[in-house]
mmCIF file of C-alpha atoms in Angstrom:
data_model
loop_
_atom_site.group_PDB
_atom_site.id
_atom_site.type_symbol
_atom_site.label_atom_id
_atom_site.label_comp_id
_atom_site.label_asym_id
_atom_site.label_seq_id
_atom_site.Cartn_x
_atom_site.Cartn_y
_atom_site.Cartn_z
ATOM 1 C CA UNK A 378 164.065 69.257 62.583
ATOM 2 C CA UNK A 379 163.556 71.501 65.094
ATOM 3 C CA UNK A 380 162.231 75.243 64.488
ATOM 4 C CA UNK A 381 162.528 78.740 66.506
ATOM 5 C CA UNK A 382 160.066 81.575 67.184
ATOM 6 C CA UNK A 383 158.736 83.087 64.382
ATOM 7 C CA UNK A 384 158.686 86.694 64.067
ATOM 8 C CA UNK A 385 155.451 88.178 62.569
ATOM 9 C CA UNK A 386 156.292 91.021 59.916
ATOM 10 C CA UNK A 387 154.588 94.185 60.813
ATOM 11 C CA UNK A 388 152.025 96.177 59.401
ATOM 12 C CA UNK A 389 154.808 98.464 57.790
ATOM 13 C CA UNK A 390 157.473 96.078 56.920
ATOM 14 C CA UNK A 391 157.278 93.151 54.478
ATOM 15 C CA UNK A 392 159.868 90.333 53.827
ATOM 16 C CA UNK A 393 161.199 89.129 50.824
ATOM 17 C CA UNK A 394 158.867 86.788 50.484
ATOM 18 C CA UNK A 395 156.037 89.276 49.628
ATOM 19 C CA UNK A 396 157.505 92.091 48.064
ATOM 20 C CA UNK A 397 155.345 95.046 47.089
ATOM 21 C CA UNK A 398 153.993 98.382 49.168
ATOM 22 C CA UNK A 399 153.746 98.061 52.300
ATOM 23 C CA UNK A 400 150.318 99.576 54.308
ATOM 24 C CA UNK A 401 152.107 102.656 55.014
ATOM 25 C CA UNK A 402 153.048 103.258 51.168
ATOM 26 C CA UNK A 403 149.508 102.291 50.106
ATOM 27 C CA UNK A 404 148.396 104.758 53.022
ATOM 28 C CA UNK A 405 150.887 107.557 51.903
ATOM 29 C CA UNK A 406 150.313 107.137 48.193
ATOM 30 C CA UNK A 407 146.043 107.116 48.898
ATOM 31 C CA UNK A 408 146.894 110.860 50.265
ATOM 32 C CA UNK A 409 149.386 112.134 48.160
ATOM 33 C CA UNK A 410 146.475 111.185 45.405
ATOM 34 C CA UNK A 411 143.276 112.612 47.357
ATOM 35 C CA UNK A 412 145.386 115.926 47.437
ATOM 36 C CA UNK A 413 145.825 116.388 43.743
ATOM 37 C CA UNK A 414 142.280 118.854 43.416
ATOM 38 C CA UNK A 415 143.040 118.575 39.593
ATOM 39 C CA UNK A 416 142.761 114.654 39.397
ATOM 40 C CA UNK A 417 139.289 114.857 42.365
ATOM 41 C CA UNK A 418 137.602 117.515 39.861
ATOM 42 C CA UNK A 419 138.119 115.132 36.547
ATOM 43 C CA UNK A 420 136.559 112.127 38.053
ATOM 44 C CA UNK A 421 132.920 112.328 35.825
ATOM 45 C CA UNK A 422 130.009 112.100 39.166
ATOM 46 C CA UNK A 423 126.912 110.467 38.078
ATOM 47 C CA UNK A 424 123.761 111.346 40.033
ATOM 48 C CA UNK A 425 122.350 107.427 40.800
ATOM 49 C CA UNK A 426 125.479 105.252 40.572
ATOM 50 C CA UNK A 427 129.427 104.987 42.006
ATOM 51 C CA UNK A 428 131.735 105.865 38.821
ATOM 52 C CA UNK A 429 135.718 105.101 39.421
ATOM 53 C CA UNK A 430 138.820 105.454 37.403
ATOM 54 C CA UNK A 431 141.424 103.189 37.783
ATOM 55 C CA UNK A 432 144.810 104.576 39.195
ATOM 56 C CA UNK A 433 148.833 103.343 38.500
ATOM 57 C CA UNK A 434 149.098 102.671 42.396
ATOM 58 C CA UNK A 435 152.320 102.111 44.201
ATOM 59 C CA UNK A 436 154.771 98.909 43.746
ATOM 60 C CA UNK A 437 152.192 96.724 41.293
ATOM 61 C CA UNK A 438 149.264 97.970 43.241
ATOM 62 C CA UNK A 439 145.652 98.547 42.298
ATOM 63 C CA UNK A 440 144.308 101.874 42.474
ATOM 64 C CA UNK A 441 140.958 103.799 42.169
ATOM 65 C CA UNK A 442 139.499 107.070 41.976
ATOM 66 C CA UNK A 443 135.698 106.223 43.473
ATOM 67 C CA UNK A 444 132.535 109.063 43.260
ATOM 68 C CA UNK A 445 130.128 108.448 45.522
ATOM 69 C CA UNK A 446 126.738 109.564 44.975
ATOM 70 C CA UNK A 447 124.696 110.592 48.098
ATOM 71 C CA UNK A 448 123.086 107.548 49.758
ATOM 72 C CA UNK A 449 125.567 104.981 48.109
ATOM 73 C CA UNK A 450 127.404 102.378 49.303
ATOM 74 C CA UNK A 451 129.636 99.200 48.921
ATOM 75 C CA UNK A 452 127.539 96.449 51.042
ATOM 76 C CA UNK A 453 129.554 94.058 53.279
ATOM 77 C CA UNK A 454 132.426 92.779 51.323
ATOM 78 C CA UNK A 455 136.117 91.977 51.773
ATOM 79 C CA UNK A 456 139.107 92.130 49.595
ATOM 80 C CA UNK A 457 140.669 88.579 50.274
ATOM 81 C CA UNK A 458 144.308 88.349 50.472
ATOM 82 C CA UNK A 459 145.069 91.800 49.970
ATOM 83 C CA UNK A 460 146.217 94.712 52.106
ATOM 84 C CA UNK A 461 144.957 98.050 51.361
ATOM 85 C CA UNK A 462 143.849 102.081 52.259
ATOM 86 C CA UNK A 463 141.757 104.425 51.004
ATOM 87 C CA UNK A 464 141.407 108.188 51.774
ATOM 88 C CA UNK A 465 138.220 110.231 51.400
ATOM 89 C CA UNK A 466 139.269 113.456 49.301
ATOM 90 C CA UNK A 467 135.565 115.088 49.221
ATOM 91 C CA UNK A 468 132.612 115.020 51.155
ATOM 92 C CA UNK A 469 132.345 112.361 54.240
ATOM 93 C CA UNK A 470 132.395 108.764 53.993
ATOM 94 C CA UNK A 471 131.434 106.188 56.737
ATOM 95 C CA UNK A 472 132.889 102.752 57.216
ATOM 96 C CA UNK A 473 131.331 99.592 59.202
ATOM 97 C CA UNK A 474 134.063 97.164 59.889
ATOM 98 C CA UNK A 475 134.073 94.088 61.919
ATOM 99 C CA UNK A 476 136.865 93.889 64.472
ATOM 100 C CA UNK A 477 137.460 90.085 63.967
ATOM 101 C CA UNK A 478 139.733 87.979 61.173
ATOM 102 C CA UNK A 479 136.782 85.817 59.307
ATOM 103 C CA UNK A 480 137.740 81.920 58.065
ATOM 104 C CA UNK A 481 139.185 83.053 54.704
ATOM 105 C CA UNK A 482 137.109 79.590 53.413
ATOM 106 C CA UNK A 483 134.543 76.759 54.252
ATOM 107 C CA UNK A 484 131.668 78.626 55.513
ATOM 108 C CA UNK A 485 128.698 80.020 53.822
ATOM 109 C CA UNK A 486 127.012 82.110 57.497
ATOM 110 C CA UNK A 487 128.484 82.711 60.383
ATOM 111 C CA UNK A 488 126.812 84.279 63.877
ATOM 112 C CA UNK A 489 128.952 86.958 64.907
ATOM 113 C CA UNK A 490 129.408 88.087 68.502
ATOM 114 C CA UNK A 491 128.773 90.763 69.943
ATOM 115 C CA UNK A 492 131.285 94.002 70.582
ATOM 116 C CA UNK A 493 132.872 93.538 66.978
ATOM 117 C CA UNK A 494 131.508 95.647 65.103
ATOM 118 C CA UNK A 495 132.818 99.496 64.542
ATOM 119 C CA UNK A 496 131.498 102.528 62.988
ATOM 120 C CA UNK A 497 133.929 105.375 61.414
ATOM 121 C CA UNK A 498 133.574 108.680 60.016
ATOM 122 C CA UNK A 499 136.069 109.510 57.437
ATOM 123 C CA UNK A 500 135.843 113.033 56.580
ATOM 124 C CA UNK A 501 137.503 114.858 53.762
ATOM 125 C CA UNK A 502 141.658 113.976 54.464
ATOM 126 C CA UNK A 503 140.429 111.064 57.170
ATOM 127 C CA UNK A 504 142.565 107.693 55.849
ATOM 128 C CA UNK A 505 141.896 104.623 56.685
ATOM 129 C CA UNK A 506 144.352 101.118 55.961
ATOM 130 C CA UNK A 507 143.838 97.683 56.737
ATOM 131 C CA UNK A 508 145.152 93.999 56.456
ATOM 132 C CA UNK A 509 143.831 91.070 54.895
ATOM 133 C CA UNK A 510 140.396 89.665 54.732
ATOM 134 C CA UNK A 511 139.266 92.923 56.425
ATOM 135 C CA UNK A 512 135.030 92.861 56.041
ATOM 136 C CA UNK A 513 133.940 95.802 55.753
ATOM 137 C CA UNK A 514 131.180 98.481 54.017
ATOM 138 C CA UNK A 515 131.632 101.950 52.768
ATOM 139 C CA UNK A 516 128.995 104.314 52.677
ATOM 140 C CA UNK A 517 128.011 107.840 51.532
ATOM 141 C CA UNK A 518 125.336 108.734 54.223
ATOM 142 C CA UNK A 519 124.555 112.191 53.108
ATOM 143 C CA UNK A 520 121.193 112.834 50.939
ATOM 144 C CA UNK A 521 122.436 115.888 49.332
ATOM 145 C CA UNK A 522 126.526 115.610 48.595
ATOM 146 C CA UNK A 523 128.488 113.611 46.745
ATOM 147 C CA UNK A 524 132.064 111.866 47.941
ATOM 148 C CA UNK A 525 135.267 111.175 46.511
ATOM 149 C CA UNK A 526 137.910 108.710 47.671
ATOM 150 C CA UNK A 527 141.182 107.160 46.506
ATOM 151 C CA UNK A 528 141.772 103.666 47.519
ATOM 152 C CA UNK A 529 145.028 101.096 46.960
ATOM 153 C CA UNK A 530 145.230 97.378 46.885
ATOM 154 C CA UNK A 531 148.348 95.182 47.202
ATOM 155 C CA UNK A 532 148.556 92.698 45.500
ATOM 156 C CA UNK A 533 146.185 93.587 42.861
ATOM 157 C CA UNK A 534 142.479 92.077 44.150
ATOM 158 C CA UNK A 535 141.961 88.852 43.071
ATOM 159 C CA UNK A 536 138.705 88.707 44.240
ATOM 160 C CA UNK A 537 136.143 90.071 46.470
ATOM 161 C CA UNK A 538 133.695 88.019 48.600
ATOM 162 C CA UNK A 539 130.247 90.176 49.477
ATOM 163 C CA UNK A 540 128.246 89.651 52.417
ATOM 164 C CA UNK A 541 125.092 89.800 53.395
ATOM 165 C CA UNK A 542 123.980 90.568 56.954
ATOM 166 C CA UNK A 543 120.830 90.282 59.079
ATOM 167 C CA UNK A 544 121.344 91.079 62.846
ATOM 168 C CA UNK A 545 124.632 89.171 63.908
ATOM 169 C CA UNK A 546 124.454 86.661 61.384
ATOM 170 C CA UNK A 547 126.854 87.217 58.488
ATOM 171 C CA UNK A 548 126.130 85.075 54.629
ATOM 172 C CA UNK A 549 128.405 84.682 51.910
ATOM 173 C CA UNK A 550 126.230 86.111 49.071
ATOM 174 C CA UNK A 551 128.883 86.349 46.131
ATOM 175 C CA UNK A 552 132.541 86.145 45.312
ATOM 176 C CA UNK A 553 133.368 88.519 42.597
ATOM 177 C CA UNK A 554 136.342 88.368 40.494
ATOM 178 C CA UNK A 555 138.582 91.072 38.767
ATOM 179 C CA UNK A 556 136.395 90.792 35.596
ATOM 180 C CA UNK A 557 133.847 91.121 37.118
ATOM 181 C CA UNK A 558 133.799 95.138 37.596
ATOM 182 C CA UNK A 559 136.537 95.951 35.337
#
């Protein structure tokens, strides 16, 4: 049997071999949702701790509605095999991502190298997608506001895996399942 090329499907196309949104319909939908002032207002904002609301998302995806007290923030964590956005809708949110694809499996620390990392501000309206097992943290760096963001998931998240870091070296702390903060 002998095979051709194989064509990669882009960021904002899928085949029909995994239906569902595509990043640019999570992306879309996160805005559309971070615009609606009525929907930002409701969300209840507690003074020590994140509160979300979970969102009917695009296509079968996940969706919140995250507040984000000042000085909060996510810790290194990925979302495993799913795509997804998010949008910050009030205040300013930063995001430390790692510009490398980690094993998805079979390792417990890994020494990253140097260059990879990358720092984002994401002010009110800023958007921000990304493919699978993209590491990253969130965080609300300001000591006197609070944040609001929208964020999609396709397919829904069947897990997360957190992280913890020292330096360059990066631990697998946790994996998390949907129960777990549902």
């Amino acid at each position: 049997m002998t095979s051709g090329p194989v064509q990669a499907t882009s960021p904002t196309q899928r085949s029909a071999d995994f239906p569902g949104p595509t990043p640019a319909q999570l992306l879309e939908f996160v805005r559309r949702t971070a615009a609606d002032a009525d929907l930002v207002s409701a969300l209840p904002l507690d003074p020590e701790g994140r509160t979300w609301a979970r969102l009917d998302g695009p296509g079968g995806s996940e969706a919140w509605l995250i507040g984000w007290p000042p000085g909060t923030g996510t810790g290194w964590h990925d979302h495993a095999e799913s795509i997804g956005a998010f949008t910050t809708a009030t205040g300013e949110l930063t995001e430390n991502a790692l510009a490398v694809r980690l094993p998805a499996e079979g390792w417990r620390s890994l020494e990253l190298a140097e260059g990879i990392d990358r720092r984002r501000k994401l002010p009110p309206g800023a958007s921000r997608s990304f493919g699978h097992h993209h590491v990253h943290e969130v965080l609300n760096e300001s000591r006197t506001e609070h944040a609001v963001s929208v964020h999609a998931y396709y397919p829904p998240l069947p897990l997360m895996r957190r992280f913890g870091r020292t330096g360059s070296v990066l631990r697998l702390e946790q994996v998390e399942r949907p129960e777990d903060w549902q």
